Short mmCIF file of C-alpha atoms in Angstrom, two decimals:
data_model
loop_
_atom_site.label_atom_id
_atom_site.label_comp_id
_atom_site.label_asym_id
_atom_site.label_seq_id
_atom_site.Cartn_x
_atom_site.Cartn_y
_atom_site.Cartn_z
CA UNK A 143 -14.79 -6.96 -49.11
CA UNK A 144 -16.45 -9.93 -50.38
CA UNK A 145 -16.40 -11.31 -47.06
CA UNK A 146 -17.83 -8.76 -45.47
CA UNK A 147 -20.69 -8.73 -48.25
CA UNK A 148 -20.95 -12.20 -47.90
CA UNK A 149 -21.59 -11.81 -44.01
CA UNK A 150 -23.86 -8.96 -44.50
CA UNK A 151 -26.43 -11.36 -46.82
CA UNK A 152 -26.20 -14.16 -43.98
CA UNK A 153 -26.64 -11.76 -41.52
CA UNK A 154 -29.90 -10.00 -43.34
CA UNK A 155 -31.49 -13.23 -44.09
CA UNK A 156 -31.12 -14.54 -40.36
CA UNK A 157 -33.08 -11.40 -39.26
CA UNK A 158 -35.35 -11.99 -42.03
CA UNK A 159 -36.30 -15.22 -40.71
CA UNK A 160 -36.48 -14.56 -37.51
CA UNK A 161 -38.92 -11.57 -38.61
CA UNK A 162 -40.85 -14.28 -40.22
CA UNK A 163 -40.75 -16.46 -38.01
CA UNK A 164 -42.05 -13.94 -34.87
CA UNK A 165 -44.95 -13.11 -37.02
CA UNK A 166 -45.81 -16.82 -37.71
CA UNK A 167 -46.03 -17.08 -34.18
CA UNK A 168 -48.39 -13.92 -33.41
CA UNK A 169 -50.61 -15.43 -35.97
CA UNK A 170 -50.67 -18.85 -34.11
CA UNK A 171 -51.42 -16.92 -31.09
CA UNK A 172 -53.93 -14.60 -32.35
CA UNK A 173 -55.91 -17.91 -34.13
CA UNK A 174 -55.87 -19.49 -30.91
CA UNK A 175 -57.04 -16.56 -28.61
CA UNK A 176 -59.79 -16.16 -31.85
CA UNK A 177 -60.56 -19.87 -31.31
CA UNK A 178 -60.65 -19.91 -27.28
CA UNK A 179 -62.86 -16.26 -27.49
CA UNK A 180 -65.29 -18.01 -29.85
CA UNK A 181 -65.98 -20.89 -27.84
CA UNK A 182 -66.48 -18.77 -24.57
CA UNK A 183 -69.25 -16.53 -27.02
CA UNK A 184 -70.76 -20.02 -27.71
CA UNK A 185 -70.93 -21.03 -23.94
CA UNK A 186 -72.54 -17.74 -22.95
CA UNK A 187 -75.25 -17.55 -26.13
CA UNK A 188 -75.77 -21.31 -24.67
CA UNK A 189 -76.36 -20.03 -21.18
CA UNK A 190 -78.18 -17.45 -22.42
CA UNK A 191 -80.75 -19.69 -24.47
CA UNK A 192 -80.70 -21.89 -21.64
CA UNK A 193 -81.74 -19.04 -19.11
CA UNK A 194 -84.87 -18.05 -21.29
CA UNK A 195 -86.16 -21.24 -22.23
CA UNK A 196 -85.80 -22.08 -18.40
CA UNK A 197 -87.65 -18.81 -17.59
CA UNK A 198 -90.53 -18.97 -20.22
CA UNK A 199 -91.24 -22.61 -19.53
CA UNK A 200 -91.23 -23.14 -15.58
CA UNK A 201 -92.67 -20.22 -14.83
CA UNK A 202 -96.00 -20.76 -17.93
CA UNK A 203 -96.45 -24.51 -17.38
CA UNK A 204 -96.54 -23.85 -13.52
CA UNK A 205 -99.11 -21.34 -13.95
CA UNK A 206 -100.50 -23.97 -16.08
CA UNK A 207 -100.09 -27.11 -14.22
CA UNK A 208 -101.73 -24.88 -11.25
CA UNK A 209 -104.68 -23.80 -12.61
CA UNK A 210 -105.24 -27.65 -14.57
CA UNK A 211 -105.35 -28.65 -10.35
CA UNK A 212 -107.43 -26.16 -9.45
CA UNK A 213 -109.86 -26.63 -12.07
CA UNK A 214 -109.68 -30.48 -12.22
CA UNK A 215 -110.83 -29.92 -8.74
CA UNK A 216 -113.68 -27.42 -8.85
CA UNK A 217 -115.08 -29.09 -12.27
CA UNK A 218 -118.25 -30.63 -10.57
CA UNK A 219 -118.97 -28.40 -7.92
CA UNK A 220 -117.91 -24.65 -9.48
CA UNK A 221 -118.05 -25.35 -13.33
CA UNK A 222 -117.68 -21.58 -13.88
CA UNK A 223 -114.30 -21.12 -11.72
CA UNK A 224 -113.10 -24.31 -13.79
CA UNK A 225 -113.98 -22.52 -16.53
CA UNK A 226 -112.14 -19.57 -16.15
CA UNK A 227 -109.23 -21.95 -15.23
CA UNK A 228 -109.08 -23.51 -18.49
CA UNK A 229 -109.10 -19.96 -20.07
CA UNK A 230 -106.28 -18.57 -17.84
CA UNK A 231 -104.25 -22.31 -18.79
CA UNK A 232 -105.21 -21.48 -22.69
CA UNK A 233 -104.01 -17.65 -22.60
CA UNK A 234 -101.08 -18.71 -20.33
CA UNK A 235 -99.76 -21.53 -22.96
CA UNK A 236 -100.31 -19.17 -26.24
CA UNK A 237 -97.94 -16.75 -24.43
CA UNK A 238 -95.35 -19.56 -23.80
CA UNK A 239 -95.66 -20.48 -27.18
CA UNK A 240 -95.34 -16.77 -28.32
CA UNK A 241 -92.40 -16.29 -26.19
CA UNK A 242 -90.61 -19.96 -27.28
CA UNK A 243 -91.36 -18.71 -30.98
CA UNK A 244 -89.29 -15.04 -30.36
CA UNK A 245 -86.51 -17.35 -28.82
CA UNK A 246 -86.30 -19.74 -31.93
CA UNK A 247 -86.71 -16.67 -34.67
CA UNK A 248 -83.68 -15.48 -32.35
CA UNK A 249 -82.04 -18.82 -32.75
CA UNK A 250 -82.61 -19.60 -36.53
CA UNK A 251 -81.61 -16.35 -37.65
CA UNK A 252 -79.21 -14.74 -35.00
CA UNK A 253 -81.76 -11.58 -34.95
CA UNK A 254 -84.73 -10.13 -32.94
CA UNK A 255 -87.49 -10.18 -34.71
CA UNK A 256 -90.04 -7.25 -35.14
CA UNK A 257 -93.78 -7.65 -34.94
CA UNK A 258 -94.84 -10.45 -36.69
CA UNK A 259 -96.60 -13.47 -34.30
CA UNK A 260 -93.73 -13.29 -31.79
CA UNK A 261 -93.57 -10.78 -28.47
CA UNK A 262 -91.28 -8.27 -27.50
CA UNK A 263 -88.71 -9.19 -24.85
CA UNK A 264 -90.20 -8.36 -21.32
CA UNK A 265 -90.18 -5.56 -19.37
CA UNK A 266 -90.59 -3.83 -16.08
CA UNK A 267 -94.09 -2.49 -17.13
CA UNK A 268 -95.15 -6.20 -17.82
CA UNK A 269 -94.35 -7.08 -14.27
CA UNK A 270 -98.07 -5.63 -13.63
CA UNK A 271 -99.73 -8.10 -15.90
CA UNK A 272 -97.48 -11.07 -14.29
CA UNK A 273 -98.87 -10.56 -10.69
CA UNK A 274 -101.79 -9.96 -12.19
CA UNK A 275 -101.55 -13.97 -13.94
CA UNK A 276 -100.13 -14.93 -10.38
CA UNK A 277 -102.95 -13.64 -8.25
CA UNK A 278 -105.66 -15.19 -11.24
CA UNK A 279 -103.47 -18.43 -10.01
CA UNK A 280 -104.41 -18.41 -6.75
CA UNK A 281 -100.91 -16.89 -5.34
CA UNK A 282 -101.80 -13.31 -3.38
CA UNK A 283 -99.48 -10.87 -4.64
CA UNK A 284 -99.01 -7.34 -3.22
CA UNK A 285 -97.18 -5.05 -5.59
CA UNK A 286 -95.64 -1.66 -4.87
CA UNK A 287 -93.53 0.99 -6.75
CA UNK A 288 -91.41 3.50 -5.22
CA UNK A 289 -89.44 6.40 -7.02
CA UNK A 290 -90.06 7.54 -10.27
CA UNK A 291 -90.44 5.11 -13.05
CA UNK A 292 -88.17 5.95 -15.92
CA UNK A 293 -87.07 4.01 -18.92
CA UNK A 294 -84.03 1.48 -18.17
CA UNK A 295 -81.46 0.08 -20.19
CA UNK A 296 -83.30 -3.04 -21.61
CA UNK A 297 -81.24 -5.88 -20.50
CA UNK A 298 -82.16 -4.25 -17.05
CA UNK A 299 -85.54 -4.04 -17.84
CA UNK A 300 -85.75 -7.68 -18.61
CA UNK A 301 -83.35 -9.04 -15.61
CA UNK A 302 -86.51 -7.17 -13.38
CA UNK A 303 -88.86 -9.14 -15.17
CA UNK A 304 -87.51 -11.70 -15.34
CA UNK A 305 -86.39 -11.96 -11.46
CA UNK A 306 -89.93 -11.27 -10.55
CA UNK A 307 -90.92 -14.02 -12.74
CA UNK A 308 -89.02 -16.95 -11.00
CA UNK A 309 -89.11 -15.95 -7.69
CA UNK A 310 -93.02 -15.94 -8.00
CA UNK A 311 -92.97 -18.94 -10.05
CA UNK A 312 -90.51 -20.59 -6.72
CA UNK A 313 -93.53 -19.00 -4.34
CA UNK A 314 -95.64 -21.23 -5.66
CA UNK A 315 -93.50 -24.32 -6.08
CA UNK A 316 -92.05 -24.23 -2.12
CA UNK A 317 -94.14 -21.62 -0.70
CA UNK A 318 -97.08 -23.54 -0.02
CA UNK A 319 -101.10 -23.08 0.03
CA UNK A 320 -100.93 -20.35 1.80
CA UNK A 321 -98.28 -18.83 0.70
CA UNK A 322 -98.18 -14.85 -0.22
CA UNK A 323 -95.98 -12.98 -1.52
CA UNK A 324 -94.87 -9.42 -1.68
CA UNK A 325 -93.12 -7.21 -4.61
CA UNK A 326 -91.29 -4.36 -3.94
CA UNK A 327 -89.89 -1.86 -7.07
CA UNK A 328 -87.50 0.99 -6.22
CA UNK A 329 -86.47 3.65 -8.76
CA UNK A 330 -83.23 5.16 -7.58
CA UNK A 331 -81.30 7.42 -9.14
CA UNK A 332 -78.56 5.39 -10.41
CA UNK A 333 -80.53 1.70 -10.28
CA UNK A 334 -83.62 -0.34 -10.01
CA UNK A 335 -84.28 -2.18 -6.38
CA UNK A 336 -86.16 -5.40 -6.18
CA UNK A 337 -87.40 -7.11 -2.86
CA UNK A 338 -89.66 -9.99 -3.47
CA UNK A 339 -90.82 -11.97 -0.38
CA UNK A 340 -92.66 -14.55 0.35
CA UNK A 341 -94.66 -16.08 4.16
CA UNK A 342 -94.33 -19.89 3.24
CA UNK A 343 -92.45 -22.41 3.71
CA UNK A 344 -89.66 -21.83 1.94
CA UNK A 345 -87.22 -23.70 -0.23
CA UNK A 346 -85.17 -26.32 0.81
CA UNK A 347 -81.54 -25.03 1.37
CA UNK A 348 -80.42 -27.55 -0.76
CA UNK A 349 -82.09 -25.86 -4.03
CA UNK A 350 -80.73 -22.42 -2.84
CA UNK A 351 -77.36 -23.13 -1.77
CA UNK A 352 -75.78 -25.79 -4.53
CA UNK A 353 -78.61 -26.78 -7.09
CA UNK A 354 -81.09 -29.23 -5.70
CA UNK A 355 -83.38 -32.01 -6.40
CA UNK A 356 -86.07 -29.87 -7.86
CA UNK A 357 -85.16 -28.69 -11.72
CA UNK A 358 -81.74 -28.51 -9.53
CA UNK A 359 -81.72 -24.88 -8.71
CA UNK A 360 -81.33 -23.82 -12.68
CA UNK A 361 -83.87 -20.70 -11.54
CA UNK A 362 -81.57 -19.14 -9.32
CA UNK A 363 -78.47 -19.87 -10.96
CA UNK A 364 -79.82 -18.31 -14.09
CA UNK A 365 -80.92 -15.21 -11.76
CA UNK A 366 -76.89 -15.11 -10.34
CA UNK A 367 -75.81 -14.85 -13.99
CA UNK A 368 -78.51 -12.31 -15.35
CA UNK A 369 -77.85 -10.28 -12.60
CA UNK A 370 -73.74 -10.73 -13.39
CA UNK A 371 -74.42 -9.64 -16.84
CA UNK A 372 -75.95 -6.19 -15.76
CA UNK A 373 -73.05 -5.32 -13.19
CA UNK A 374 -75.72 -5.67 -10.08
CA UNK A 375 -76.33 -7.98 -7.29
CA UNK A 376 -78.60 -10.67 -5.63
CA UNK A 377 -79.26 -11.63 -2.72
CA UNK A 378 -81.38 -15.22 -1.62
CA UNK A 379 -81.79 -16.97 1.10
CA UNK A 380 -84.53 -17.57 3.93
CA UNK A 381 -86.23 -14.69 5.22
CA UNK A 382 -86.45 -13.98 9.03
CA UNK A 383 -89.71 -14.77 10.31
CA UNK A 384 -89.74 -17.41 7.21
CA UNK A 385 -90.29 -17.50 4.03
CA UNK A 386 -88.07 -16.64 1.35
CA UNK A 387 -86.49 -13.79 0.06
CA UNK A 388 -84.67 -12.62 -3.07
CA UNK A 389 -83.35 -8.95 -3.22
CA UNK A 390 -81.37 -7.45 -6.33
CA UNK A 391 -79.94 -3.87 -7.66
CA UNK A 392 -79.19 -3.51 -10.59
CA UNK A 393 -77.66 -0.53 -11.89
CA UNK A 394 -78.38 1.74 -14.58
CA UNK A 395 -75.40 1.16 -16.73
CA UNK A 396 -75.35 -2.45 -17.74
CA UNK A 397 -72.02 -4.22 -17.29
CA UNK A 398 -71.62 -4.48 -21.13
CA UNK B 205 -41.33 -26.22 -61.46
CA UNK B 206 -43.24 -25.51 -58.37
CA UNK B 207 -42.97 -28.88 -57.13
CA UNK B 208 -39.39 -28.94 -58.18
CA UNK B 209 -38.53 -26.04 -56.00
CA UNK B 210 -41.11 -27.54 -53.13
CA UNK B 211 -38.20 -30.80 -53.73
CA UNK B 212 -35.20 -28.97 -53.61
CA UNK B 213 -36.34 -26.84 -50.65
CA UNK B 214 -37.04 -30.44 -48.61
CA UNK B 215 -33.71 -31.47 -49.64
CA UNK B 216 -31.50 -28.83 -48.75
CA UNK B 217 -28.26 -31.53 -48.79
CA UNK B 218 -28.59 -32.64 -51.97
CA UNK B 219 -28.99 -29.39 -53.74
CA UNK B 220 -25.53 -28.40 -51.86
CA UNK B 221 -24.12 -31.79 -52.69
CA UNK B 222 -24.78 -30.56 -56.99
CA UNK B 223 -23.48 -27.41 -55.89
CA UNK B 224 -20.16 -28.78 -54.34
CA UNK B 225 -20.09 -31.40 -57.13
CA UNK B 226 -20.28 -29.12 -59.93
CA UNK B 227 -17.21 -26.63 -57.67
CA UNK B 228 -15.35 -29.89 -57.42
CA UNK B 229 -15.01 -30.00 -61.12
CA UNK B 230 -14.06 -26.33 -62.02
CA UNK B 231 -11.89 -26.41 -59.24
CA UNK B 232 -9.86 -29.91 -60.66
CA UNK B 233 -9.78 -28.09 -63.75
CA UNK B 234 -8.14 -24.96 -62.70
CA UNK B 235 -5.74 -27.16 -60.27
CA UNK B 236 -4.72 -29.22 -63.38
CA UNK B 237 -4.14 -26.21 -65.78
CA UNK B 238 -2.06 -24.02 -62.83
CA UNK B 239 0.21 -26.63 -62.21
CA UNK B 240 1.74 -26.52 -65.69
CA UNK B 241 2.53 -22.81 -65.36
CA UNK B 242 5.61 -21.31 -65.37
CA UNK B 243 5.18 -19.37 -61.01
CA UNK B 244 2.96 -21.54 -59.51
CA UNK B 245 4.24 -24.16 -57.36
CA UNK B 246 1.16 -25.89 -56.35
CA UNK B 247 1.25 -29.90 -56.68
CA UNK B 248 -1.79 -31.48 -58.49
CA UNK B 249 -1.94 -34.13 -55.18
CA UNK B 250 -2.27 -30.69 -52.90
CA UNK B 251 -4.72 -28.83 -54.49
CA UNK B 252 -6.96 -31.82 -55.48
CA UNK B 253 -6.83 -32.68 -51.72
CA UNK B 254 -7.72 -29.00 -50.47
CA UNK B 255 -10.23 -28.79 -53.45
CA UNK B 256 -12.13 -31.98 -52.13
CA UNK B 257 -12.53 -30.83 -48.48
CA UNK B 258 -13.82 -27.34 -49.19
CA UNK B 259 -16.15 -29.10 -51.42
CA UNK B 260 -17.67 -31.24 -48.79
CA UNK B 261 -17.68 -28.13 -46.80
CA UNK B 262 -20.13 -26.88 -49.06
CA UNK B 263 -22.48 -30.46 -49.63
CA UNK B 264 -22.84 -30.14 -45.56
CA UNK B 265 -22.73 -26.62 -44.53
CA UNK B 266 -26.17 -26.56 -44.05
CA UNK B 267 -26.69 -29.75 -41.73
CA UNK B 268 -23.38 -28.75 -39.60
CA UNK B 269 -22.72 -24.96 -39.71
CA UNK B 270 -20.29 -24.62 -37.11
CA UNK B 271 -18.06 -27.81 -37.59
CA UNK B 272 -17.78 -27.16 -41.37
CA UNK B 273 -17.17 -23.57 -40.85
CA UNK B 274 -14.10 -25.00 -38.53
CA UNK B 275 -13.20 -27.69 -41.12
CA UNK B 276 -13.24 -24.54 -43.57
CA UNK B 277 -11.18 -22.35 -41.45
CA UNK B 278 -8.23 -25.29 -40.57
CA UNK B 279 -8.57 -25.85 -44.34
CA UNK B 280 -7.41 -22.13 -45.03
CA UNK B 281 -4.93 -22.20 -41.97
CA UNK B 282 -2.86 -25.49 -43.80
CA UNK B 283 -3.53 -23.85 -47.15
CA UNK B 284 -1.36 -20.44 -45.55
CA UNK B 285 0.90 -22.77 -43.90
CA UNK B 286 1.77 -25.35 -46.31
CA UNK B 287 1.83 -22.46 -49.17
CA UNK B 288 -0.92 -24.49 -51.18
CA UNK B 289 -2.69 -21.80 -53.49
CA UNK B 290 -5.59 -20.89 -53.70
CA UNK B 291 -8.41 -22.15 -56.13
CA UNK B 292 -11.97 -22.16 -57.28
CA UNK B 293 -12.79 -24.29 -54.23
CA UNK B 294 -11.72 -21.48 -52.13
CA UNK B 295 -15.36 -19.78 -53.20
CA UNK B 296 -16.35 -22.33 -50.21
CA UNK B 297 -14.99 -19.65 -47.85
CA UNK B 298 -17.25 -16.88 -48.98
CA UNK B 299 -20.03 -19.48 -49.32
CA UNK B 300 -19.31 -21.01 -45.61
CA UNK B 301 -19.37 -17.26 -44.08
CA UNK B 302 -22.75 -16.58 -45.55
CA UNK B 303 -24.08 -19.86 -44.02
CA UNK B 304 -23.44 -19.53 -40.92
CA UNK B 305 -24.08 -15.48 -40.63
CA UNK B 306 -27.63 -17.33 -41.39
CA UNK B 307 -28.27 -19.84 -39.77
CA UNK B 308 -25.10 -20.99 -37.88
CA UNK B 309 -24.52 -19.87 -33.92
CA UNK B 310 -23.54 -16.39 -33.18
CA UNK B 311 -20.01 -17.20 -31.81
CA UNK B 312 -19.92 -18.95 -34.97
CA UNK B 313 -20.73 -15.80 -37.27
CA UNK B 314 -18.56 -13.42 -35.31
CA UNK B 315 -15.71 -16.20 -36.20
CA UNK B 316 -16.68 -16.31 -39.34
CA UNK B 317 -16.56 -12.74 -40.16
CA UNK B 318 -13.51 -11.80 -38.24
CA UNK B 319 -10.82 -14.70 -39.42
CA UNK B 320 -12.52 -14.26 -42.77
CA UNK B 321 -11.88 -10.81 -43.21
CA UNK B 322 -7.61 -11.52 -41.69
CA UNK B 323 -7.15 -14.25 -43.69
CA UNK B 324 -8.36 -12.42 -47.01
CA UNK B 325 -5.74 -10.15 -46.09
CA UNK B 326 -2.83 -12.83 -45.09
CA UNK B 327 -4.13 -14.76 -48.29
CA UNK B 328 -3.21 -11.50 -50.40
CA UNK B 329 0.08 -11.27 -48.55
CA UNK B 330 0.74 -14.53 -49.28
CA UNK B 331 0.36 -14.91 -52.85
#
């Protein structure tokens, strides 16, 4: 009997450990999944801040940097045109600066801000007002909606804008003097269509295909991942005839 | 104290070592004072001898399981053999089985419990 008692206690106390010992090692496990599934948060937020501060900056200081040109150029012989210039490159950088403020309120205290001096994030009814800015920049625009415009999801709303934005922006980078481009919006029923085109001479492959010399392709590569995010797709590449292309759908119900 | 304990748990060996030390003692005692009585036929030599080696069972049974639980068990075969009674050193058995039913291999436990619980019984037969 006291043998058996004796075996029991060594017996219990080996199953103890072993208990203690398997949940030592889910707690390992868990801290390191915890660990490995914060830094991936950290990379994406970094994307993320990367994407927008790409997106408000190229696409402002080129309007900017375009309309400087244009108005360096005109400033003897049409004062008034380089007038209007300067105002469009004065409205132009107090939005940039608007938009960079929402993005560091964001950053300082992890939340969107309301009101205040900072702008909302943008939408699809602010793509009017951005060919509106491109065609005050020289860069023809023709705009058209199709379907019924609804309210989208808003990380939809602001992959639009935002795809409108840089492919416009690349227009008048590559595209040329001549250059014009085309937007095309399509309400569906279960997503939004893009097309936006452009007649000029289009990007070098090597900015479209693997990053490039020129800001090395960070525009497109942040429209691949914006797009990712909302479950759509994207489609870029030369356009038959010439001239570029860049067609996405997104759908209604974001990703996550 | 807690740093005492925190010592004694990083020095397993030397807390079994007091323990085996201390068993050592009770057990020459009990040797000495059985082998003046009148029935018991157990030489002083004999059970010092047998007293010793379950005693060291017990200083190492935590660093070697499985050879002191054999040292241990060839102990209580010469005890049965050689008709050497048992003593307070024989606690080592009960202490031995609980070791290795811890920590000690499972062939090792399943030994332990089974020859433990036959020679209890032979051990009662005997004496």
């Amino acid at each position: 009997m006291p043998f058996a008692l004796a075996w029991v206690l060594g017996d219990s106390m080996r199953t103890r450990r072993a208990y203690f010992a398997q949940l030592e090692e889910r707690a390992a496990r868990l801290e390191k999944e915890r660990e490995a599934q914060s830094k991936v948060a950290v990379a994406a937020e970094r994307a993320r801040i990367a994407r927008e501060l790409h997106d408000v900056v190229a696409h402002n200081v080129s309007v900017m940097v375009v309309q400087a040109d244009g108005a360096a150029y005109v400033l003897d012989t049409a004062p008034d045109q380089a007038r209007k210039a300067l105002e469009t490159i004065s409205s132009t950088g107090r939005q940039a600066l608007a938009e960079m403020r929402r993005l560091l309120g964001v950053l300082r205290t992890g939340e969107h801000q309301e009101g205040g001096e900072y702008v909302p994030q943008p939408d699809v009814e602010q793509i009017d007002e951005l060919v509106e800015q491109c065609r005050n920049a020289g860069l023809p625009v023709d705009f058209k909606v199709e379907g019924t415009p609804r309210p989208l999801p808003s990380g939809v709303e602001l992959t639009a804008y935002r795809i409108v934005q840089e492919a416009l922006t690349n227009t008048r980078k590559h595209g040329g003097p001549n250059a014009g481009a085309s937007v095309r919006l399509v309400y569906f029923d279960d997503g939004l269509g893009l097309l936006v085109e452009d007649d000029g001479k289009g990007a070098p492959h090597e900015l479209y295909e693997e990053g490039g010399a020129d800001g090395q392709g960070h525009g497109l590569i942040g429209m691949r991942e914006r797009v990712g995010m909302v479950g759509g797709t994207l489609d870029a590449g030369p356009r038959p005839g010439g001239g570029f292309r860049i067609s996405a759908l997104l759908p209604l119900k974001p990703a996550h | 104290m807690q740093r005492l304990y925190d010592f004694l748990r990083r020095h397993p060996t030397w807390v079994d070592t007091f323990w085996a030390v201390a068993l050592f003692g009770l057990s020459g005692v009990s040797v000495v004072n059985l082998s003046g009585v009148p029935g018991h036929h157990m030489s002083v030599a004999a059970g010092m001898t047998v007293s010793f080696v379950l005693c060291v069972v017990v200083a190492l049974r935590r660093r070697f399981p499985e050879p002191m639980l054999l040292v241990a068990l060839a102990t209580g075969l010469v005890q049965l053999v050689l008709d050497i009674e048992t003593t307070v050193a024989d606690f080592a058995m009960l202490v031995i089985t609980y070791t290795v039913a811890a920590v000690g291999a499972r062939w090792a436990s399943r030994l332990a419990l089974v020859v433990s619980l036959c020679a209890a019984a032979f051990a009662q037969l005997r004496w």
